[in-house]
Amino acid sequence: MQSPFADPVDLRSDTVTKPTPGMREAMARAEVGDDVYDEDPTVHRLQERIAEMLGKEAALFVPSGTMSNQIAVRVHTRPGDEVLLEANCHIYNYEAGAPAVLSHVMCRPIPGRYGVLDVDDLDGMIRPPGEHYAQTRLVCLENTHNRGGGRIFPLENIERICKWAKEHGLRTHLDGARLFNACVATGIPPQRYAEHFDTVSVCFSKGLGAPVGSALCGPRELIQQARRIRKVFGGGMRQAGVIAAAALYALEHHIDRLAEDHANAQLLAQAIREIDGLQLDPPEVHTNIIWFHVRPTVASATQVAQAAKERGVLLGVAGPQTLRACTHLDVDRARVEYAAHVLRAVVAELSGRGTPVELRHDETW
Ligand SMILES: *Cc1c(COP(=O)(O)O)cnc(C)c1O
């Protein structure tokens, strides 16, 4: 079976998108200055725009979502403080231990339901005052939740948790790497999610399709401190307008179209549901991320990924039996239909239930 597409259908992550011709043109035209001198007009425009979209006073453009989150952790805490976060969240699991390395804080991971917490999960987790104890200082949530399967964090839970946090003198941060996916899927405007948090991080390099960059948004005074910490972390950038222009272009052109990614994810999820030997986990797909398991008697995740790769479809391997697929700007409906077809064929072949499926180029999926 040979892929009808020139390039692999890359579903490993929504970070693999390449800048579109329009985006590259915007980058080429960008007016620039030295942003460490705070003189890059395009970076200024981006920061003002994203702050306004999130209803925050100020924003800071940074190289990555990890840096954005970790600057927030640093801004909100002092060494020895404790951060409450969901056990499968990105900040705790996928940022190389940065809270310990960069901010000398302890993390207290709290198991959620596909990444979602409610006040009852957190109540009682605040340590008492006294010299024996770390000081609980910060609550971090993630929306959409990556390891939770692109899960949308319900607004009511956010409202309850942030209200509770405020009442107890805790700061709050939202890892909104894919906040716009949640907004497009629910119709809830970004500022309605953001208003409950002290700081919010958003990524331009995921579904929005920019090559690089994230922003940390919040009150002016905190963002001023964040700017200094960005320098400490090595994230001060010079003529960053070139990449800020890509992020501005993405905000202008690539938000509404996230709905296409969500529709494509539904299509792939439905195919996976119907394949004996695969299991969606979570069973419902909210946005653009699909996690699924392959039954051990069929194959390992690596075997499935390898067989799919040979047919021009790239999947993420996330555990011995676990795979991840993300839909994004660079995979259109035809490509997702092809990926579904490949999964069907691969699983049938690996489970020895079918002869290898031959694919004709004129076949429609
Ligand atoms: C991708 C991602 C980030 C940031 O990752 P970078 O690779 O550092 O840009 C943060 N949080 C979540 C939930 C993510 O998926």
Short mmCIF file of C-alpha atoms and ligand atoms in Angstrom, two decimals:
data_model
loop_
_atom_site.label_atom_id
_atom_site.label_comp_id
_atom_site.label_asym_id
_atom_site.label_seq_id
_atom_site.Cartn_x
_atom_site.Cartn_y
_atom_site.Cartn_z
CA MET A 1 0.00 0.00 0.00
CA GLN A 2 1.45 3.29 -1.03
CA SER A 3 0.37 6.72 0.08
CA PRO A 4 -1.10 8.90 -2.65
CA PHE A 5 0.43 11.96 -0.96
CA ALA A 6 3.90 13.31 -1.58
CA ASP A 7 4.56 14.02 2.11
CA PRO A 8 3.76 11.84 5.11
CA VAL A 9 0.40 12.49 6.77
CA ASP A 10 1.94 13.68 10.01
CA LEU A 11 -0.46 13.24 12.93
CA ARG A 12 2.21 13.05 15.64
CA SER A 13 1.51 16.55 16.88
CA ASP A 14 -0.07 19.86 15.95
CA THR A 15 3.38 21.42 16.35
CA VAL A 16 4.56 19.99 13.01
CA THR A 17 2.70 22.54 10.89
CA LYS A 18 4.78 24.60 8.48
CA PRO A 19 4.17 28.30 7.87
CA THR A 20 1.78 28.86 4.97
CA PRO A 21 2.77 31.08 2.02
CA GLY A 22 0.61 33.91 3.44
CA MET A 23 2.29 33.58 6.80
CA ARG A 24 5.75 33.59 5.25
CA GLU A 25 4.84 36.72 3.34
CA ALA A 26 3.74 38.42 6.57
CA MET A 27 7.04 37.37 8.14
CA ALA A 28 9.04 38.74 5.24
CA ARG A 29 7.26 42.09 5.45
CA ALA A 30 7.52 42.41 9.26
CA GLU A 31 8.85 45.64 10.65
CA VAL A 32 11.44 44.79 13.29
CA GLY A 33 13.58 46.29 16.04
CA ASP A 34 15.57 45.02 18.99
CA ASP A 35 13.02 43.56 21.37
CA VAL A 36 15.45 43.31 24.29
CA TYR A 37 15.51 47.14 23.97
CA ASP A 38 11.72 46.84 23.77
CA GLU A 39 11.86 48.39 20.28
CA ASP A 40 10.25 45.81 18.02
CA PRO A 41 6.98 47.25 16.71
CA THR A 42 5.64 43.90 15.50
CA VAL A 43 6.26 42.27 18.88
CA HIS A 44 4.48 45.23 20.47
CA ARG A 45 1.50 44.74 18.16
CA LEU A 46 1.35 41.03 18.95
CA GLN A 47 1.58 41.57 22.69
CA GLU A 48 -1.15 44.22 22.62
CA ARG A 49 -3.36 42.07 20.43
CA ILE A 50 -3.14 38.87 22.47
CA ALA A 51 -3.53 40.76 25.78
CA GLU A 52 -6.67 42.37 24.39
CA MET A 53 -8.04 39.05 23.14
CA LEU A 54 -7.59 37.53 26.59
CA GLY A 55 -8.82 40.63 28.42
CA LYS A 56 -5.51 41.07 30.23
CA GLU A 57 -3.51 44.27 30.77
CA ALA A 58 -0.30 43.05 29.23
CA ALA A 59 1.43 40.17 27.45
CA LEU A 60 4.97 38.94 26.88
CA PHE A 61 6.11 37.14 23.74
CA VAL A 62 8.35 34.17 24.59
CA PRO A 63 10.05 31.41 22.57
CA SER A 64 8.03 28.43 23.86
CA GLY A 65 5.02 27.31 25.87
CA THR A 66 7.36 25.71 28.36
CA MET A 67 9.11 29.02 28.95
CA SER A 68 5.80 30.82 29.25
CA ASN A 69 4.53 28.37 31.88
CA GLN A 70 7.80 28.33 33.75
CA ILE A 71 8.06 32.10 33.85
CA ALA A 72 4.57 32.07 35.36
CA VAL A 73 5.60 29.51 37.99
CA ARG A 74 8.61 31.67 38.83
CA VAL A 75 6.62 34.89 38.99
CA HIS A 76 4.00 33.45 41.33
CA THR A 77 6.22 31.52 43.75
CA ARG A 78 9.28 31.62 45.96
CA PRO A 79 11.72 28.72 46.48
CA GLY A 80 10.18 26.05 48.70
CA ASP A 81 6.59 26.92 47.78
CA GLU A 82 4.17 24.28 46.58
CA VAL A 83 2.18 24.27 43.36
CA LEU A 84 -1.10 22.37 43.03
CA LEU A 85 -1.66 20.88 39.61
CA GLU A 86 -3.37 18.05 37.85
CA ALA A 87 -1.31 14.85 37.79
CA ASN A 88 -1.19 14.49 33.99
CA CYS A 89 -0.58 18.14 33.17
CA HIS A 90 2.13 19.42 30.87
CA ILE A 91 3.86 21.62 33.46
CA TYR A 92 4.47 18.63 35.73
CA ASN A 93 5.11 15.88 33.18
CA TYR A 94 6.51 17.34 30.00
CA GLU A 95 8.66 20.30 30.99
CA ALA A 96 11.77 18.40 32.09
CA GLY A 97 11.35 19.02 35.80
CA ALA A 98 11.55 22.78 35.24
CA PRO A 99 9.55 23.82 38.33
CA ALA A 100 12.26 22.18 40.46
CA VAL A 101 15.18 23.32 38.31
CA LEU A 102 14.15 26.91 37.60
CA SER A 103 11.94 27.90 40.53
CA HIS A 104 12.90 25.46 43.30
CA VAL A 105 9.28 24.70 44.04
CA MET A 106 7.48 21.48 44.89
CA CYS A 107 4.67 20.20 42.73
CA ARG A 108 1.71 18.40 44.23
CA PRO A 109 0.08 16.39 41.47
CA ILE A 110 -3.62 15.71 41.96
CA PRO A 111 -5.32 13.04 39.85
CA GLY A 112 -8.16 14.40 37.74
CA ARG A 113 -10.61 12.92 35.28
CA TYR A 114 -8.94 13.24 31.90
CA GLY A 115 -7.18 16.28 33.25
CA VAL A 116 -10.23 17.94 34.74
CA LEU A 117 -10.38 18.86 38.44
CA ASP A 118 -13.03 20.36 40.64
CA VAL A 119 -12.86 22.16 43.98
CA ASP A 120 -13.46 18.94 45.93
CA ASP A 121 -10.22 17.53 44.53
CA LEU A 122 -8.27 20.56 45.77
CA ASP A 123 -10.01 21.35 49.02
CA GLY A 124 -7.88 20.17 51.92
CA MET A 125 -4.69 20.29 49.84
CA ILE A 126 -3.55 23.66 51.18
CA ARG A 127 -0.82 23.17 53.74
CA PRO A 128 -1.22 24.89 57.08
CA PRO A 129 1.02 27.78 58.08
CA GLY A 130 3.96 26.79 60.21
CA GLU A 131 7.66 26.20 59.83
CA HIS A 132 7.28 22.50 58.96
CA TYR A 133 5.36 23.10 55.79
CA ALA A 134 5.89 24.20 52.26
CA GLN A 135 3.65 27.14 51.49
CA THR A 136 0.93 26.37 49.00
CA ARG A 137 1.04 29.28 46.56
CA LEU A 138 -0.23 28.47 43.10
CA VAL A 139 -2.84 26.43 41.24
CA CYS A 140 -2.19 25.57 37.58
CA LEU A 141 -4.87 24.26 35.22
CA GLU A 142 -4.64 23.22 31.56
CA ASN A 143 -7.24 23.92 28.84
CA THR A 144 -7.55 22.07 26.58
CA HIS A 145 -5.89 19.22 28.42
CA ASN A 146 -3.33 17.49 26.24
CA ARG A 147 -2.89 14.17 28.10
CA GLY A 148 -6.60 14.28 28.88
CA GLY A 149 -7.22 13.86 25.14
CA GLY A 150 -7.69 17.49 24.12
CA ARG A 151 -10.27 17.73 26.88
CA ILE A 152 -12.13 20.99 27.37
CA PHE A 153 -11.90 22.12 30.98
CA PRO A 154 -15.49 23.07 31.86
CA LEU A 155 -15.89 26.79 32.56
CA GLU A 156 -17.95 26.11 35.69
CA ASN A 157 -15.09 24.07 37.18
CA ILE A 158 -12.67 26.87 36.36
CA GLU A 159 -14.95 29.40 38.02
CA ARG A 160 -15.31 27.29 41.17
CA ILE A 161 -11.61 26.44 41.43
CA CYS A 162 -10.36 29.99 40.84
CA LYS A 163 -12.89 31.44 43.28
CA TRP A 164 -11.74 28.92 45.89
CA ALA A 165 -8.09 29.72 45.14
CA LYS A 166 -8.68 33.46 45.55
CA GLU A 167 -10.50 32.96 48.82
CA HIS A 168 -7.45 31.08 50.09
CA GLY A 169 -4.90 33.58 48.84
CA LEU A 170 -3.56 31.32 46.09
CA ARG A 171 -2.43 32.52 42.67
CA THR A 172 -3.80 30.87 39.54
CA HIS A 173 -2.23 30.15 36.15
CA LEU A 174 -3.80 28.65 33.04
CA ASP A 175 -1.70 26.64 30.61
CA GLY A 176 -3.77 27.56 27.58
CA ALA A 177 -1.43 26.09 24.98
CA ARG A 178 -4.61 25.14 23.10
CA LEU A 179 -7.04 27.61 24.65
CA PHE A 180 -8.33 28.64 21.22
CA ASN A 181 -9.29 25.05 20.48
CA ALA A 182 -11.51 25.16 23.57
CA CYS A 183 -12.95 28.53 22.48
CA VAL A 184 -13.77 27.37 18.96
CA ALA A 185 -15.29 24.11 20.20
CA THR A 186 -17.46 25.74 22.87
CA GLY A 187 -18.10 29.22 21.50
CA ILE A 188 -16.86 30.62 24.81
CA PRO A 189 -14.71 33.70 24.13
CA PRO A 190 -11.09 33.51 25.36
CA GLN A 191 -11.50 36.33 27.87
CA ARG A 192 -14.26 34.42 29.65
CA TYR A 193 -11.83 31.62 30.35
CA ALA A 194 -8.94 33.99 31.06
CA GLU A 195 -10.69 36.37 33.44
CA HIS A 196 -10.56 33.85 36.28
CA PHE A 197 -6.79 33.43 36.23
CA ASP A 198 -3.94 35.71 37.30
CA THR A 199 -1.90 34.62 34.29
CA VAL A 200 -2.63 32.74 31.07
CA SER A 201 -0.19 31.18 28.62
CA VAL A 202 -1.15 30.57 25.00
CA CYS A 203 0.85 28.89 22.20
CA PHE A 204 1.01 30.15 18.63
CA SER A 205 2.98 27.11 17.50
CA LYS A 206 0.33 24.44 18.02
CA GLY A 207 -2.93 24.42 16.10
CA LEU A 208 -2.54 28.07 15.17
CA GLY A 209 0.28 27.05 12.87
CA ALA A 210 2.98 29.62 13.64
CA PRO A 211 6.52 28.27 13.52
CA VAL A 212 7.44 29.39 17.02
CA GLY A 213 6.28 31.37 20.02
CA SER A 214 3.93 31.65 22.97
CA ALA A 215 2.65 34.51 25.09
CA LEU A 216 2.20 34.97 28.81
CA CYS A 217 -0.66 37.33 29.64
CA GLY A 218 -1.62 38.97 32.91
CA PRO A 219 -1.56 42.14 35.00
CA ARG A 220 0.97 44.76 33.87
CA GLU A 221 3.05 44.51 37.01
CA LEU A 222 3.40 40.72 36.81
CA ILE A 223 4.28 40.88 33.12
CA GLN A 224 6.96 43.45 33.96
CA GLN A 225 8.48 40.91 36.38
CA ALA A 226 8.00 38.19 33.77
CA ARG A 227 10.08 40.22 31.34
CA ARG A 228 13.04 40.18 33.70
CA ILE A 229 12.66 36.43 34.29
CA ARG A 230 12.48 35.82 30.53
CA LYS A 231 15.93 37.41 30.34
CA VAL A 232 17.18 35.22 33.21
CA PHE A 233 15.89 32.12 31.39
CA GLY A 234 17.66 33.18 28.19
CA GLY A 235 14.50 34.05 26.31
CA GLY A 236 15.16 37.70 25.46
CA MET A 237 14.97 37.89 21.66
CA ARG A 238 16.26 40.56 19.31
CA GLN A 239 14.49 41.12 15.94
CA ALA A 240 11.67 38.85 17.06
CA GLY A 241 9.16 40.73 14.90
CA VAL A 242 9.85 38.20 12.16
CA ILE A 243 8.28 35.44 14.24
CA ALA A 244 5.78 37.71 15.99
CA ALA A 245 4.41 38.51 12.51
CA ALA A 246 3.68 34.81 12.02
CA ALA A 247 1.82 34.70 15.34
CA LEU A 248 -0.19 37.81 14.41
CA TYR A 249 -1.05 36.23 11.07
CA ALA A 250 -2.15 33.06 12.89
CA LEU A 251 -4.44 35.02 15.22
CA GLU A 252 -5.97 36.69 12.19
CA HIS A 253 -6.39 33.66 9.91
CA HIS A 254 -6.08 30.40 11.80
CA ILE A 255 -8.45 30.51 14.76
CA ASP A 256 -11.83 29.87 13.15
CA ARG A 257 -10.43 27.11 10.99
CA LEU A 258 -9.62 25.06 14.12
CA ALA A 259 -13.20 23.83 13.67
CA GLU A 260 -11.96 21.88 10.61
CA ASP A 261 -9.33 20.16 12.77
CA HIS A 262 -12.03 19.23 15.26
CA ALA A 263 -14.28 17.82 12.53
CA ASN A 264 -11.35 15.83 11.14
CA ALA A 265 -10.57 14.51 14.61
CA GLN A 266 -14.18 13.32 14.92
CA LEU A 267 -13.83 11.52 11.63
CA LEU A 268 -10.66 9.73 12.73
CA ALA A 269 -12.10 9.00 16.18
CA GLN A 270 -15.16 7.37 14.62
CA ALA A 271 -12.92 5.18 12.46
CA ILE A 272 -10.90 4.14 15.53
CA ARG A 273 -14.10 3.34 17.43
CA GLU A 274 -15.08 0.95 14.67
CA ILE A 275 -11.73 -0.87 14.53
CA ASP A 276 -11.69 -4.04 16.59
CA GLY A 277 -8.41 -3.97 18.54
CA LEU A 278 -8.26 -0.20 19.08
CA GLN A 279 -9.84 1.73 21.91
CA LEU A 280 -10.26 5.46 22.31
CA ASP A 281 -9.21 6.81 25.69
CA PRO A 282 -10.94 9.12 26.50
CA PRO A 283 -13.88 7.67 24.59
CA GLU A 284 -15.08 11.10 23.45
CA VAL A 285 -12.94 13.48 21.46
CA HIS A 286 -13.52 17.15 22.30
CA THR A 287 -11.05 18.94 20.04
CA ASN A 288 -8.05 17.96 17.91
CA ILE A 289 -6.25 15.31 19.99
CA ILE A 290 -6.98 11.60 19.97
CA TRP A 291 -5.42 9.13 22.36
CA PHE A 292 -6.03 5.44 21.81
CA HIS A 293 -4.81 2.05 22.92
CA VAL A 294 -4.06 -0.99 20.84
CA ARG A 295 -4.97 -4.36 22.33
CA PRO A 296 -1.80 -6.21 23.37
CA THR A 297 -2.89 -9.38 21.54
CA VAL A 298 -2.95 -7.37 18.30
CA ALA A 299 0.34 -5.51 18.44
CA SER A 300 2.38 -2.98 20.38
CA ALA A 301 1.97 0.75 19.82
CA THR A 302 5.38 0.83 18.18
CA GLN A 303 4.38 -1.90 15.71
CA VAL A 304 1.23 0.00 14.76
CA ALA A 305 3.18 3.24 14.35
CA GLN A 306 5.85 1.50 12.27
CA ALA A 307 3.32 -0.19 9.99
CA ALA A 308 1.44 3.10 9.55
CA LYS A 309 4.68 4.93 8.84
CA GLU A 310 5.48 2.49 6.04
CA ARG A 311 2.18 3.59 4.50
CA GLY A 312 2.93 7.27 4.91
CA VAL A 313 1.04 8.01 8.15
CA LEU A 314 2.91 9.20 11.23
CA LEU A 315 1.45 8.62 14.71
CA GLY A 316 2.81 9.47 18.14
CA VAL A 317 3.77 6.57 20.41
CA ALA A 318 2.87 7.49 23.97
CA GLY A 319 3.22 4.20 25.83
CA PRO A 320 3.65 0.46 25.21
CA GLN A 321 0.04 0.21 23.97
CA THR A 322 -0.82 3.89 23.59
CA LEU A 323 -0.80 6.13 20.54
CA ARG A 324 -1.66 9.76 19.91
CA ALA A 325 -2.96 11.47 16.79
CA CYS A 326 -3.43 15.21 16.39
CA THR A 327 -5.24 16.94 13.58
CA HIS A 328 -3.98 20.30 12.37
CA LEU A 329 -3.55 22.83 9.60
CA ASP A 330 -1.39 20.56 7.42
CA VAL A 331 -3.76 17.56 7.34
CA ASP A 332 -6.90 18.10 5.33
CA ARG A 333 -9.93 15.85 5.27
CA ALA A 334 -8.62 13.63 2.47
CA ARG A 335 -5.43 12.99 4.42
CA VAL A 336 -7.36 12.14 7.58
CA GLU A 337 -9.58 9.77 5.61
CA TYR A 338 -6.46 8.12 4.25
CA ALA A 339 -5.05 7.82 7.81
CA ALA A 340 -8.28 6.14 8.94
CA HIS A 341 -8.01 3.72 6.05
CA VAL A 342 -4.39 2.93 6.91
CA LEU A 343 -5.29 2.26 10.55
CA ARG A 344 -8.00 -0.14 9.51
CA ALA A 345 -5.63 -1.95 7.18
CA VAL A 346 -2.73 -2.04 9.62
CA VAL A 347 -4.74 -3.41 12.53
CA ALA A 348 -6.39 -6.04 10.32
CA GLU A 349 -2.99 -7.09 9.06
CA LEU A 350 -1.28 -7.14 12.45
CA SER A 351 -4.06 -9.11 14.06
CA GLY A 352 -3.77 -11.65 11.28
CA ARG A 353 -7.39 -11.26 10.41
CA GLY A 354 -6.99 -10.09 6.92
CA THR A 355 -4.64 -10.35 4.07
CA PRO A 356 -2.64 -7.15 3.68
CA VAL A 357 -4.94 -4.55 2.24
CA GLU A 358 -3.87 -3.27 -1.12
CA LEU A 359 -4.72 0.29 -1.85
CA ARG A 360 -5.43 1.55 -5.29
CA HIS A 361 -4.72 5.15 -6.10
CA ASP A 362 -8.19 5.74 -7.41
CA GLU A 363 -9.77 4.36 -4.28
CA THR A 364 -11.79 6.79 -2.26
CA TRP A 365 -11.75 6.55 1.50
C1 LIG B 1 2.88 22.02 23.79
C2 LIG B 1 2.41 22.36 25.13
C3 LIG B 1 3.07 23.31 25.91
C4 LIG B 1 4.33 24.02 25.50
O1 LIG B 1 5.22 23.29 24.79
P1 LIG B 1 6.48 23.92 24.03
O2 LIG B 1 6.94 22.79 23.21
O3 LIG B 1 7.44 24.31 25.09
O4 LIG B 1 6.04 25.09 23.25
C5 LIG B 1 2.53 23.63 27.13
N1 LIG B 1 1.40 23.05 27.55
C6 LIG B 1 0.73 22.14 26.84
C7 LIG B 1 -0.54 21.59 27.35
C8 LIG B 1 1.21 21.76 25.60
O5 LIG B 1 0.55 20.84 24.89
#
